[in-house]
XYZ file of C-alpha atoms in Angstrom:
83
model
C -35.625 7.574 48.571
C -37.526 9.685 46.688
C -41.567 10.150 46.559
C -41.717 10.236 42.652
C -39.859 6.484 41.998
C -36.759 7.866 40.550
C -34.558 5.596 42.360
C -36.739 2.366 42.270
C -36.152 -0.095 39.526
C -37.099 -0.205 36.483
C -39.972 -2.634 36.145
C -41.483 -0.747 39.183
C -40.996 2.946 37.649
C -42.454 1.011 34.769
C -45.445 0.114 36.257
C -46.090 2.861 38.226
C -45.997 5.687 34.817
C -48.654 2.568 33.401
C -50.740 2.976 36.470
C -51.181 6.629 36.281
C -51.656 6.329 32.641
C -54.114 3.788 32.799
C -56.234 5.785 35.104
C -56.067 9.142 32.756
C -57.486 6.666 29.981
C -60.090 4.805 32.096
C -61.315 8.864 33.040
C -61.394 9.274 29.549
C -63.418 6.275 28.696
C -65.775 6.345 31.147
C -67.205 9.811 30.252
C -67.430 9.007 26.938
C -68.944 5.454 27.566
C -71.828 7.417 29.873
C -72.374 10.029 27.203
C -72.803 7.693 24.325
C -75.134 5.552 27.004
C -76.792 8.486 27.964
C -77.140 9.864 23.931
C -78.657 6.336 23.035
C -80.837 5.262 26.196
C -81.708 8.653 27.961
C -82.404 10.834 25.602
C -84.690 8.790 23.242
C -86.844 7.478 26.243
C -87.407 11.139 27.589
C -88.483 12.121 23.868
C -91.005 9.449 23.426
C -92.289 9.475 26.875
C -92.894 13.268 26.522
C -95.313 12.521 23.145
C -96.853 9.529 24.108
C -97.768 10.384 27.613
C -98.733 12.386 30.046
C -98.656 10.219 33.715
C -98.941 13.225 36.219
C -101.902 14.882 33.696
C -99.361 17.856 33.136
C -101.746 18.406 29.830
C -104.408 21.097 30.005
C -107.391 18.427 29.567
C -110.581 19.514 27.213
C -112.902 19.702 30.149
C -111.028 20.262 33.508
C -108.230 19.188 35.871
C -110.634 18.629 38.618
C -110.654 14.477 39.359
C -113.459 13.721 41.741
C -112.700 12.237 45.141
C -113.297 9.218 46.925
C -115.693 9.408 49.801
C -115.543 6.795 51.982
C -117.783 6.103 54.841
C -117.400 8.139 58.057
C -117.445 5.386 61.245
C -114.687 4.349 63.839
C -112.915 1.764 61.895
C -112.412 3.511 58.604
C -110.682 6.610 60.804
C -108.522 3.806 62.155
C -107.459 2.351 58.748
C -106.148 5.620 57.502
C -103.944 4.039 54.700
């Protein structure tokens, strides 16, 4: 027998060509499905989040970057809890 399907019958030779076929088209479909996805979701959430705000402070601020830090007391316990 051969590897391709030539001698198998017809209904099988038949549904093997629609297998591969169906995968070339589901290829085909799914990049397009993930661009359009990615055109309408991705994109206009990256553009509005980079004008509306700025979460790691990425923005040169009008004063300074500097953010003052949290002292907590120095004792035993507190150098126990370190998180």
């Amino acid at each position: 027998m051969a590897s391709d399907g030539s001698s198998a019958p017809f209904p099988k030779r038949v549904w093997t060509q629609w297998r591969r076929a169906a995968h070339s088209i589901g290829v085909v479909q799914t990049r397009f499905l993930m661009l359009l996805i990615y055109v309408t979701v991705v994109v206009p959430t990256g553009v509005l989040m980079k004008f509306s705000s700025d979460p790691l402070h990425l923005k040169k601020p009008e004063q300074t970057n500097c953010q003052p830090a949290r002292q907590d007391e120095r004792n035993l316990e507190n150098a126990r809890r370190q998180f």
